[in-house]
CSV table of C-alpha atoms in Angstrom, one decimal:
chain,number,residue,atom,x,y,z
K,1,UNK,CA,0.0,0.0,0.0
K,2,UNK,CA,1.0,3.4,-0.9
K,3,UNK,CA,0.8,5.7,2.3
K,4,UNK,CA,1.6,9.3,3.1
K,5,UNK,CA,2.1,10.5,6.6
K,6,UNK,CA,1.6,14.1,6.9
K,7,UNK,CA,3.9,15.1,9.7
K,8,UNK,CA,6.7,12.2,9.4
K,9,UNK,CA,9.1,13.9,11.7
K,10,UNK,CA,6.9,13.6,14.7
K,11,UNK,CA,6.8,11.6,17.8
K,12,UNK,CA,4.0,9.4,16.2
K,13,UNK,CA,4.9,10.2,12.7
K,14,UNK,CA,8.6,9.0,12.4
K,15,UNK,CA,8.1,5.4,14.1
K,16,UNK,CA,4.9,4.8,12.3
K,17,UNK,CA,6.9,5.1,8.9
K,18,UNK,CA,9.5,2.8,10.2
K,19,UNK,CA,6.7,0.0,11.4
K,20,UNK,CA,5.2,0.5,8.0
K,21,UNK,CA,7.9,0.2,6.1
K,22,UNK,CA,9.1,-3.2,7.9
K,23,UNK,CA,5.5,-4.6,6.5
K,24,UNK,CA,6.4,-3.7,3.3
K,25,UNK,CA,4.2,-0.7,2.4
K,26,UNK,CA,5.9,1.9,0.0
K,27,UNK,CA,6.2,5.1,2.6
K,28,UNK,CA,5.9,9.0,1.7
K,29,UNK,CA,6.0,11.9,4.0
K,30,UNK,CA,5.9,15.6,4.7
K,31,UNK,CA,6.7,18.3,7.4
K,32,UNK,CA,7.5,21.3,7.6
K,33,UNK,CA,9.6,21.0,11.1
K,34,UNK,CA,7.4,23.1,13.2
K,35,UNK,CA,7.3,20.7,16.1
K,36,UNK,CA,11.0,21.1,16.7
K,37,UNK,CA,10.8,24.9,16.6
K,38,UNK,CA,7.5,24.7,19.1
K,39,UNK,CA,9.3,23.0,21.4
K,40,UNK,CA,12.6,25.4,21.2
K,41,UNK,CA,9.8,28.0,21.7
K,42,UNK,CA,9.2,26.7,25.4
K,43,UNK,CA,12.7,26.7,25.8
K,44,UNK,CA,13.3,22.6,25.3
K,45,UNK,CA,14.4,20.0,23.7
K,46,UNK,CA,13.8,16.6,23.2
K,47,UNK,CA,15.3,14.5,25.8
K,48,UNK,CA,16.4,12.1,23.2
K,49,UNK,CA,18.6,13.2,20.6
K,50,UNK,CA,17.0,13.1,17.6
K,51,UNK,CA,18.5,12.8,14.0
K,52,UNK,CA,18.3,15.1,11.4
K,53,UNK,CA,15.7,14.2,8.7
K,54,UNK,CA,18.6,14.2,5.6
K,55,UNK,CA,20.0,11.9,8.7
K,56,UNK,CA,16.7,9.7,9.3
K,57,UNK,CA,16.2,9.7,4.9
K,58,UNK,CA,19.6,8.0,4.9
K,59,UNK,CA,18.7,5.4,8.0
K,60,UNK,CA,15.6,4.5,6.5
K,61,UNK,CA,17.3,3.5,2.8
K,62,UNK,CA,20.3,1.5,4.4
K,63,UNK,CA,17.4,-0.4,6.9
K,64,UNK,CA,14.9,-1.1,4.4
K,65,UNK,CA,16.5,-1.0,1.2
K,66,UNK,CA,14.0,1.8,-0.5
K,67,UNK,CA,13.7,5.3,-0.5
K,68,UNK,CA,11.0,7.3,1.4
K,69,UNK,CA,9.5,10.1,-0.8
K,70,UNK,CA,9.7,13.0,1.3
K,71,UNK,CA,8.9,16.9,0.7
K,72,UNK,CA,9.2,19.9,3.0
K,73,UNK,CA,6.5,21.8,2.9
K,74,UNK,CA,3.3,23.8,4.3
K,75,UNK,CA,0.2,21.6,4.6
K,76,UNK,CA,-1.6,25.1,4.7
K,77,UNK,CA,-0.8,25.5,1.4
K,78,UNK,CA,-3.6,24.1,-1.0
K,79,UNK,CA,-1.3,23.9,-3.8
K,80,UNK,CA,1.4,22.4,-2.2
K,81,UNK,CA,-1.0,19.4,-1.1
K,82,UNK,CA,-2.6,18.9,-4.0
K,83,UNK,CA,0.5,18.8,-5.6
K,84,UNK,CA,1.5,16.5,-3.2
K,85,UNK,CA,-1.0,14.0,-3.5
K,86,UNK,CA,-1.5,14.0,-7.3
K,87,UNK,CA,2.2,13.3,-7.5
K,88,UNK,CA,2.5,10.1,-5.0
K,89,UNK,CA,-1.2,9.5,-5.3
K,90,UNK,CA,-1.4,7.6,-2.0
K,91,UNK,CA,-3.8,5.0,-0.8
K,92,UNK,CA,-4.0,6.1,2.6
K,93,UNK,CA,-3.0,9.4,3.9
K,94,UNK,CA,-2.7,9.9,7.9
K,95,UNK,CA,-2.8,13.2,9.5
K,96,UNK,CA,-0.7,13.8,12.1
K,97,UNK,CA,0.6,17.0,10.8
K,98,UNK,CA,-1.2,19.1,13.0
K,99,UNK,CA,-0.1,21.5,16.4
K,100,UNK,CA,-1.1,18.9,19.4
K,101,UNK,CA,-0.6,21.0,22.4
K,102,UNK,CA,-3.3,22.7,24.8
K,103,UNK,CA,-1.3,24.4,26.7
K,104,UNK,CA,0.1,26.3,23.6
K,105,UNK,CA,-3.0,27.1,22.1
K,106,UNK,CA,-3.9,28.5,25.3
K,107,UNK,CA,-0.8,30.8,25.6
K,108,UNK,CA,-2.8,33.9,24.0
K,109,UNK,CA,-4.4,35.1,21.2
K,110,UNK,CA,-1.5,34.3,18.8
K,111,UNK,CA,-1.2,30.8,19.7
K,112,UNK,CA,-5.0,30.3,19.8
K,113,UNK,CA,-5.6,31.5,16.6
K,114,UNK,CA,-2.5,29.9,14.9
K,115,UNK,CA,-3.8,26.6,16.5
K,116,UNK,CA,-7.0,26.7,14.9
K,117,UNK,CA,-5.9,27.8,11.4
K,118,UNK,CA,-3.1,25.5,11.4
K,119,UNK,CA,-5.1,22.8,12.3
K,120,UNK,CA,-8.1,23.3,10.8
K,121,UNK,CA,-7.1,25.0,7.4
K,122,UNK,CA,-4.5,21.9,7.0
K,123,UNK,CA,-7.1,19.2,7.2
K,124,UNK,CA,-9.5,21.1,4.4
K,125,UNK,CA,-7.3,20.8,2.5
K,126,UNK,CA,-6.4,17.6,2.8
K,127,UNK,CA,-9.7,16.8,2.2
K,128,UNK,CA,-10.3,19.1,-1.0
K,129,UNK,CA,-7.1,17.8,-2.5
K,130,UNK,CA,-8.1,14.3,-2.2
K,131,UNK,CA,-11.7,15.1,-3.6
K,132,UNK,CA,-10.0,16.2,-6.8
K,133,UNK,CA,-7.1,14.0,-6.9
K,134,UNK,CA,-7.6,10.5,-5.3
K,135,UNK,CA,-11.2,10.5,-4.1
K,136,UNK,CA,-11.0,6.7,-3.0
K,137,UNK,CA,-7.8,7.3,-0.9
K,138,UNK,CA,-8.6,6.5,2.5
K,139,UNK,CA,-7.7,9.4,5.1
K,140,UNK,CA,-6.6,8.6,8.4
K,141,UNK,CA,-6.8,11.4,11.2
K,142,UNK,CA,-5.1,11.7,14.2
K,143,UNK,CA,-7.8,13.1,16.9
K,144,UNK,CA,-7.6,13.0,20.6
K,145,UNK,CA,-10.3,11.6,23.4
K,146,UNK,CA,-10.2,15.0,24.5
K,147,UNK,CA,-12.7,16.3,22.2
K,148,UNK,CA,-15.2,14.0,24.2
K,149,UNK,CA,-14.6,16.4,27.8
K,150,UNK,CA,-15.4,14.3,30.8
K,151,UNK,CA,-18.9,13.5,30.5
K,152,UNK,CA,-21.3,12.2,33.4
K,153,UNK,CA,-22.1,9.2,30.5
K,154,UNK,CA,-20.2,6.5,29.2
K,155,UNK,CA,-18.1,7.7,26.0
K,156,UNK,CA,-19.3,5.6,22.5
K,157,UNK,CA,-16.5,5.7,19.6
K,158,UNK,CA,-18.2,8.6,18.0
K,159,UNK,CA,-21.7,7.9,17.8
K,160,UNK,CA,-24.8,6.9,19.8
K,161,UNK,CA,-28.1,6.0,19.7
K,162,UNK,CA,-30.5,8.7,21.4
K,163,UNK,CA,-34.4,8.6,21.9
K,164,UNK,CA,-35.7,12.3,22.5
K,165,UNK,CA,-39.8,13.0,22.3
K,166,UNK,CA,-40.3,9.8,21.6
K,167,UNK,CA,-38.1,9.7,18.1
K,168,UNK,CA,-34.8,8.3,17.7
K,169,UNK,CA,-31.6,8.8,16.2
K,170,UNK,CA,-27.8,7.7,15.6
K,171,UNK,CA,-25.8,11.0,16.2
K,172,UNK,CA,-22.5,12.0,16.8
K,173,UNK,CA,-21.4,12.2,20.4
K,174,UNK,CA,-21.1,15.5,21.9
K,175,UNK,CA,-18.0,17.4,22.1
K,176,UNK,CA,-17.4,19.2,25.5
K,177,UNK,CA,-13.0,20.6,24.3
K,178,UNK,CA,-11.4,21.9,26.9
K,179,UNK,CA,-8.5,23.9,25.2
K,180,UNK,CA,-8.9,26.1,21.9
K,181,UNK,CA,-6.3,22.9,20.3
K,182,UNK,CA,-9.0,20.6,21.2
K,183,UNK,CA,-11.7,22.6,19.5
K,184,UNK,CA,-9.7,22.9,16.6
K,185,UNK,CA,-10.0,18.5,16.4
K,186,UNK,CA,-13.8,19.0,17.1
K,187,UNK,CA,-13.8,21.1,14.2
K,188,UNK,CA,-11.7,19.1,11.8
K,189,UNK,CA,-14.3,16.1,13.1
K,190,UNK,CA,-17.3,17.7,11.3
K,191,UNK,CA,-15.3,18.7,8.8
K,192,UNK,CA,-14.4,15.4,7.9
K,193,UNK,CA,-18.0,13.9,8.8
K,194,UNK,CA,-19.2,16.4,6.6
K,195,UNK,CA,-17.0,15.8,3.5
K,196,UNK,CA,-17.5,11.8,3.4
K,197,UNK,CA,-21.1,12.6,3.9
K,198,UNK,CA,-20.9,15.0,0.6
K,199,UNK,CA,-18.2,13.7,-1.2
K,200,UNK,CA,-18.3,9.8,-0.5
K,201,UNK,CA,-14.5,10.3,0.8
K,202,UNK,CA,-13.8,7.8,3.3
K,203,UNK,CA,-12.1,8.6,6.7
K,204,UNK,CA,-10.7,6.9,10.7
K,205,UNK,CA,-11.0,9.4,13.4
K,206,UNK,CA,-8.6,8.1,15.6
K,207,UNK,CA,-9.2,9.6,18.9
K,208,UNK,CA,-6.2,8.8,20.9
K,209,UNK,CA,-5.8,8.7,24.6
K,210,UNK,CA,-1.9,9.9,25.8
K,211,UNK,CA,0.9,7.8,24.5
K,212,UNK,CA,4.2,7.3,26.5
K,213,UNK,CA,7.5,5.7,25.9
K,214,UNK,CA,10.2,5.6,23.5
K,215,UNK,CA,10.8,2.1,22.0
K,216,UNK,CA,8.7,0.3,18.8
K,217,UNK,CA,10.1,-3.0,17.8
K,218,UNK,CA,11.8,-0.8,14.4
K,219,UNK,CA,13.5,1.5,16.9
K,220,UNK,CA,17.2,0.0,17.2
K,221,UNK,CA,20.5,1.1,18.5
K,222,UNK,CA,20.8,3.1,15.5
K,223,UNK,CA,20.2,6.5,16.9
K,224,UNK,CA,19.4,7.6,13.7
K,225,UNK,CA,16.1,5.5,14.1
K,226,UNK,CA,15.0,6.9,17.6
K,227,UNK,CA,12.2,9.3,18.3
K,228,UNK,CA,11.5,12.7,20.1
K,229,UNK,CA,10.3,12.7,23.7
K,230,UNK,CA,9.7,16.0,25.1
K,231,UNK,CA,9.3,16.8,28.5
K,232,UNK,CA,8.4,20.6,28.3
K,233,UNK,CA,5.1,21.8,30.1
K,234,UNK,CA,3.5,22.2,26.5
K,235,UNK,CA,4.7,18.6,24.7
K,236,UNK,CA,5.8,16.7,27.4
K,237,UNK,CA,2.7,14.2,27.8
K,238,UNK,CA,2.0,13.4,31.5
K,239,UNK,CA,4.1,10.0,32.1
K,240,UNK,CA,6.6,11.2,30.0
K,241,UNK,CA,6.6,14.3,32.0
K,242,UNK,CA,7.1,12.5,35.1
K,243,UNK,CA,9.7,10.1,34.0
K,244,UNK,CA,11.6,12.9,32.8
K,245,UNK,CA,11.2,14.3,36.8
K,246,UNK,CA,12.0,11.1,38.4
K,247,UNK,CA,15.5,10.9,36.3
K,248,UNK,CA,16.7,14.0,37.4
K,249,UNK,CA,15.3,14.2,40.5
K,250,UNK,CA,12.9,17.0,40.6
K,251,UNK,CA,9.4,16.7,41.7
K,252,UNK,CA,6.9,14.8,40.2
K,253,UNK,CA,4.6,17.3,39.5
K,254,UNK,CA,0.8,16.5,39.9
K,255,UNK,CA,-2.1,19.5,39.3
K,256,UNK,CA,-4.3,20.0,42.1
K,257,UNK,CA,-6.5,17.3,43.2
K,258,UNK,CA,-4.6,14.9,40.7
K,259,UNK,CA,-8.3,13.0,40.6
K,260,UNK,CA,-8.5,13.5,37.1
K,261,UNK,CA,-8.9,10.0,34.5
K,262,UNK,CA,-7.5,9.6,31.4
K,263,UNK,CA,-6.8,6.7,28.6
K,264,UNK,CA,-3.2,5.8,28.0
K,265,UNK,CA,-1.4,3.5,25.6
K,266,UNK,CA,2.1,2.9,25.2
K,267,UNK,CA,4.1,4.5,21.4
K,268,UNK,CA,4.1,1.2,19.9
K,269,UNK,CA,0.5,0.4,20.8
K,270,UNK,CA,-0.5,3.6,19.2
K,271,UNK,CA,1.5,2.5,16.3
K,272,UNK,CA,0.2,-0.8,16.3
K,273,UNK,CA,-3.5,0.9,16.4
K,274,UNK,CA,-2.2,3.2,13.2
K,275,UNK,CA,-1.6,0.4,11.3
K,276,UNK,CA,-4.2,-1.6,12.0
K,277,UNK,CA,-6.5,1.5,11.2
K,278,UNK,CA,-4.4,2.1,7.6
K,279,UNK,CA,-4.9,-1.5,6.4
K,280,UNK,CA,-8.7,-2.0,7.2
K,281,UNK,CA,-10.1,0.6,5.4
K,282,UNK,CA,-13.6,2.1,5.5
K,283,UNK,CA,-15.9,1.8,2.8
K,284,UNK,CA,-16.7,4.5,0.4
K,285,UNK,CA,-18.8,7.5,2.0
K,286,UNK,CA,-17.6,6.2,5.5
K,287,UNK,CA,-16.8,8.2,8.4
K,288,UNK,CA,-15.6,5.7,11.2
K,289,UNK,CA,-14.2,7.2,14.7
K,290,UNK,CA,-12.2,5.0,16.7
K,291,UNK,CA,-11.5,5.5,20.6
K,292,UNK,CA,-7.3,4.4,20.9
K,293,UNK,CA,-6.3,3.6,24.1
K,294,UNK,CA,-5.4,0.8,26.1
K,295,UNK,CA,-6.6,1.7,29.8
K,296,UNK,CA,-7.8,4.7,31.6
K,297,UNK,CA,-5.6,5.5,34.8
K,298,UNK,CA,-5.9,7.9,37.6
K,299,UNK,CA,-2.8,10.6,37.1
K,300,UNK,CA,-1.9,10.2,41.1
K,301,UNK,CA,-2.1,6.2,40.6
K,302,UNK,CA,0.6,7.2,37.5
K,303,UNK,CA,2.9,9.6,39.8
K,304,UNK,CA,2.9,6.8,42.4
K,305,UNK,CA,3.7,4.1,40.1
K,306,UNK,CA,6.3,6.4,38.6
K,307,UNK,CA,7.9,6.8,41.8
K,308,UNK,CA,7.7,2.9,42.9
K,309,UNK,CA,9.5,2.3,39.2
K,310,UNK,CA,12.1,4.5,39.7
K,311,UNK,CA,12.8,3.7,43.2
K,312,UNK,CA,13.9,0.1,41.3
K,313,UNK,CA,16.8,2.0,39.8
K,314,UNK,CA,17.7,3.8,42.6
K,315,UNK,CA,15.7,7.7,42.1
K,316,UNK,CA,14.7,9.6,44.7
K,317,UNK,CA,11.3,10.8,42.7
K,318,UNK,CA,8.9,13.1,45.3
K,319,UNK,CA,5.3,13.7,44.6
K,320,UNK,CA,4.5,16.9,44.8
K,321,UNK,CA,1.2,18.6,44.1
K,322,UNK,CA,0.7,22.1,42.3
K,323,UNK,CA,-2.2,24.5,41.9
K,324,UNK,CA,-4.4,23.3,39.0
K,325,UNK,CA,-3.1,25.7,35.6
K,326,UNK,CA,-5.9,24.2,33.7
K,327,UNK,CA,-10.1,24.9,34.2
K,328,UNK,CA,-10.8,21.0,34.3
K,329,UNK,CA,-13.0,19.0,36.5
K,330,UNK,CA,-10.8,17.8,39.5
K,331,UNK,CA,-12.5,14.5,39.9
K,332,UNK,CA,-14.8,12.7,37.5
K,333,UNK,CA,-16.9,10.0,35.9
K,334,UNK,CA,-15.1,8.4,32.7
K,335,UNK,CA,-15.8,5.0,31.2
K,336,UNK,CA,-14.7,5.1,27.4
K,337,UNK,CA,-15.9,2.6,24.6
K,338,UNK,CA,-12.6,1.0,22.8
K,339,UNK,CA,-13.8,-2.3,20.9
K,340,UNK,CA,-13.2,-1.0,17.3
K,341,UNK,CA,-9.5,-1.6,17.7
K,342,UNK,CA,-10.1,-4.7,19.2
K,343,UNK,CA,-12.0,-6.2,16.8
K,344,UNK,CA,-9.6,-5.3,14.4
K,345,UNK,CA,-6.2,-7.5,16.3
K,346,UNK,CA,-5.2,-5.0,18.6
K,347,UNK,CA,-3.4,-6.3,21.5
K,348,UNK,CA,-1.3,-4.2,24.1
K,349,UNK,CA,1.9,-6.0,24.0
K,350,UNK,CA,3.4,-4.8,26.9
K,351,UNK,CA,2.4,-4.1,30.7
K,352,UNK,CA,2.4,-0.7,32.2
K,353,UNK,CA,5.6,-1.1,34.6
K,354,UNK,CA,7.7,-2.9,31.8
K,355,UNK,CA,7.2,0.2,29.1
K,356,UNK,CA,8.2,2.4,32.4
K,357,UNK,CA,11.3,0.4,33.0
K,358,UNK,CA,12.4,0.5,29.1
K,359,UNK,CA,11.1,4.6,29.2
K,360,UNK,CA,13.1,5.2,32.8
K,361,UNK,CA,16.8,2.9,31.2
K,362,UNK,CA,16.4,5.3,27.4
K,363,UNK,CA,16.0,8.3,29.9
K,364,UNK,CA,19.1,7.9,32.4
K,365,UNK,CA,21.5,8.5,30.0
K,366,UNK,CA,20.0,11.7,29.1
K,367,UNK,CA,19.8,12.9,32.3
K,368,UNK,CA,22.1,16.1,31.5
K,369,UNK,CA,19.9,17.1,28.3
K,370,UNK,CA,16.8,16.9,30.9
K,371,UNK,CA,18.6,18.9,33.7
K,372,UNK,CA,19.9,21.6,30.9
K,373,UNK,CA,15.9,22.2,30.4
K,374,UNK,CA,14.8,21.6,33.7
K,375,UNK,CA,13.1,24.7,33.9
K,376,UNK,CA,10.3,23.6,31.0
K,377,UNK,CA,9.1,21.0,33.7
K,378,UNK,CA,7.2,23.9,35.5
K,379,UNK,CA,3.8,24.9,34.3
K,380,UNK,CA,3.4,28.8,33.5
K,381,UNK,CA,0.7,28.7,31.2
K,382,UNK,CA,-2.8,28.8,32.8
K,383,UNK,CA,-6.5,28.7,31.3
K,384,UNK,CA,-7.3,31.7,33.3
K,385,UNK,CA,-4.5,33.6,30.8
K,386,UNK,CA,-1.8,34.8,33.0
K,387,UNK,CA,1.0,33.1,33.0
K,388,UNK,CA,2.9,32.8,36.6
K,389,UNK,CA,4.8,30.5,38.5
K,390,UNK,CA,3.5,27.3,39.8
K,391,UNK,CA,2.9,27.2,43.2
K,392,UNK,CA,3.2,24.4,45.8
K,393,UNK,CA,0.0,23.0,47.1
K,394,UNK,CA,1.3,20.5,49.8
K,395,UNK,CA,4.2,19.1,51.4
K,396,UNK,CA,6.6,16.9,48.7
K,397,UNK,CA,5.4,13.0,49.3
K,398,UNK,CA,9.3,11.2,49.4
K,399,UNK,CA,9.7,8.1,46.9
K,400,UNK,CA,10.9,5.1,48.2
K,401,UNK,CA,14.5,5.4,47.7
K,402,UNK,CA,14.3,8.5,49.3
K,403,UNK,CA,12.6,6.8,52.4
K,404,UNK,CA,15.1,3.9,52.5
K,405,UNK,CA,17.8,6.8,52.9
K,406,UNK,CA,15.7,8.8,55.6
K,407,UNK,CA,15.4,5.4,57.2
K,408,UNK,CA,19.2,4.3,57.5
């Protein structure tokens, strides 16, 4: 299968050509770097060195024994995708090319606005070009489970069936965002909906829960292979946020109540989701949405088992809890549907604790990049739109290495 990947040089995007390629799919990409100039923005890095892409081109040729078709470019550009496409004309084309941070779109105006036209502008045209160039080309989108909110209902994958004076429907599932970047994927949602619906494209809505780790079965000692993990208070996901904290021995930093539920799934589930997604297509005029994720954890339970991890390889990890940045509900009801994937051949592949050990052994030798950025682990960015330093909330909860030591 012929398959673009619309932001190739990310987290997600990089490994997912590498897993593709090994099944023997003929791989394309784009980017236009922006990820690696967001995250200098916050004044980060990526805790793992990453290659160049001229660097990660070459890798990919000597591993696989093919070229990958890559161009730099603007996905906000209609001609430049449409050019694109008509050129490679792919079978399936995922979307991850898209700014995935709410803390950044909630910076200010700027970064609000960018978010949403970056976002949203990219994915129409997407979908125009592949109206007028390769109509039957199957689009895979990267969403997120946070379009969903935290309702007081179970979440369906997408859809549900609702009875209101005494009539009855199937209709989407309603969107509660909690950052302008999640609004932006509601928006390219009905987009999307609405273009299958119209057009008789055909489209997965992937919406992910929050992926951790650093290792897919393609990602070797070559270095040139690896992938970006970002720690910053803007990319650095939550657990690997906190194993970024535990190596270094800061804080593990927990918002407020720390009540809040959310779906995770280690990087080479998510890949294996992606794939499985890309080679089971919809049918024509379909708009499918599928809930990724493997479990939903409690972020204290997370910062705990962080901390008992670590303590294995001798890191002194505190708990520490901060006021709340974000307007979220503290403590909630969430119980989502994720069967699609399931019937498809997923299966999670590792434990929780194992991908922690392999994410905690990739991050020690790094521990200098992290302490050179330290100062990105600290949240300054709040919904309320000031941006201030975080402030303690309670006493620092030791980790168990650090309580072996207080006890000797």
């Amino acid at each position: 299968m012929r398959v673009l990947i619309a932001g190739i040089d990310g987290y997600l995007g990089w490994p997912l050509a590498l897993a593709l390629a090994a099944r023997g799919h003929e791989l394309a990409g784009v980017d236009l770097f922006l990820r690696r100039r967001w995250v200098e923005e916050m004044g980060s890095h990526s805790a793992i060195p990453i290659a160049s892409m001229h660097e990660r081109l070459a890798a990919y040729r000597e591993h696989f024994g093919a070229a990958l078709w890559f161009r730099e470019g603007d996905l906000r550009a209609p001609g430049f995708v449409r050019r694109v496409l008509a050129e490679f004309q792919p079978e399936a084309v995922v979307h991850l090319g898209e700014m995935p941070s709410a803390p950044y779109s909630m910076i200010d105006v700027d970064h609000a606005v960018f978010t949403q036209t970056n976002n949203i502008v990219s994915t129409l045209n997407l979908l125009f070009a592949l109206r007028d160039t390769c109509p039957d080309t199957h689009l895979v989108k990267l969403g997120t489970m946070g379009e969903y909110g935290t309702p007081n209902l179970d979440i369906p994958e997408g859809f549900f069936e609702i009875e209101y004076r005494g009539r009855r429907d199937r209709l989407p599932f309603p969107r509660q965002a909690g950052s302008w970047y999640h609004l932006s994927k509601v928006h390219d949602s009905h987009n999307i909906m609405f273009a299958c619906r119209t057009w008789q494209l055909r489209s997965t809505d992937v919406m992910q829960g929050i992926v951790y780790g650093t290792r897919t079965r393609q990602i070797t000692s070559d270095a040139r292979l690896g992938t970006r993990l970002d720690f910053d208070e803007a990319f650095g996901t939550v657990i690997n946020r906190f194993c970024c904290q535990a190596v270094i021995g800061h804080p593990i930093t927990l918002y407020g109540a720390a009540q809040r539920q959310r779906g995770f799934l280690p990087l080479r589930d998510s890949i294996q989701c992606l794939t499985l997604a890309i080679e089971h297509p919809p049918a024509t005029g379909e708009y499918r949405v599928f809930n990724q994720l493997e479990a939903v954890y409690n972020l204290c339970q997370l910062a705990e088992r962080v901390q008992r991890i670590g303590g294995e390889f001798g890191l002194a990890a505190d708990i520490r809890r901060l006021d709340n940045p974000r307007v979220e509900a503290e403590a909630h009801y969430y119980n989502p549907d994720h069967q699609h994937l399931l019937d498809l051949g997923y299966r999670p592949t590792h434990d929780m604790d194992t991908e922690l050990r392999v994410l905690l052994a990739d991050l020690l030798p790094q521990r200098q990049r992290i302490v050179a950025k330290q100062a990105a682990l600290v949240p300054g960015i709040h919904w309320d739109g000031r941006r201030r330093a975080a402030r303690a909330v309670d006493e620092a909860v030791p980790g168990p290495a650090a309580r072996r030591r207080q006890a000797s």
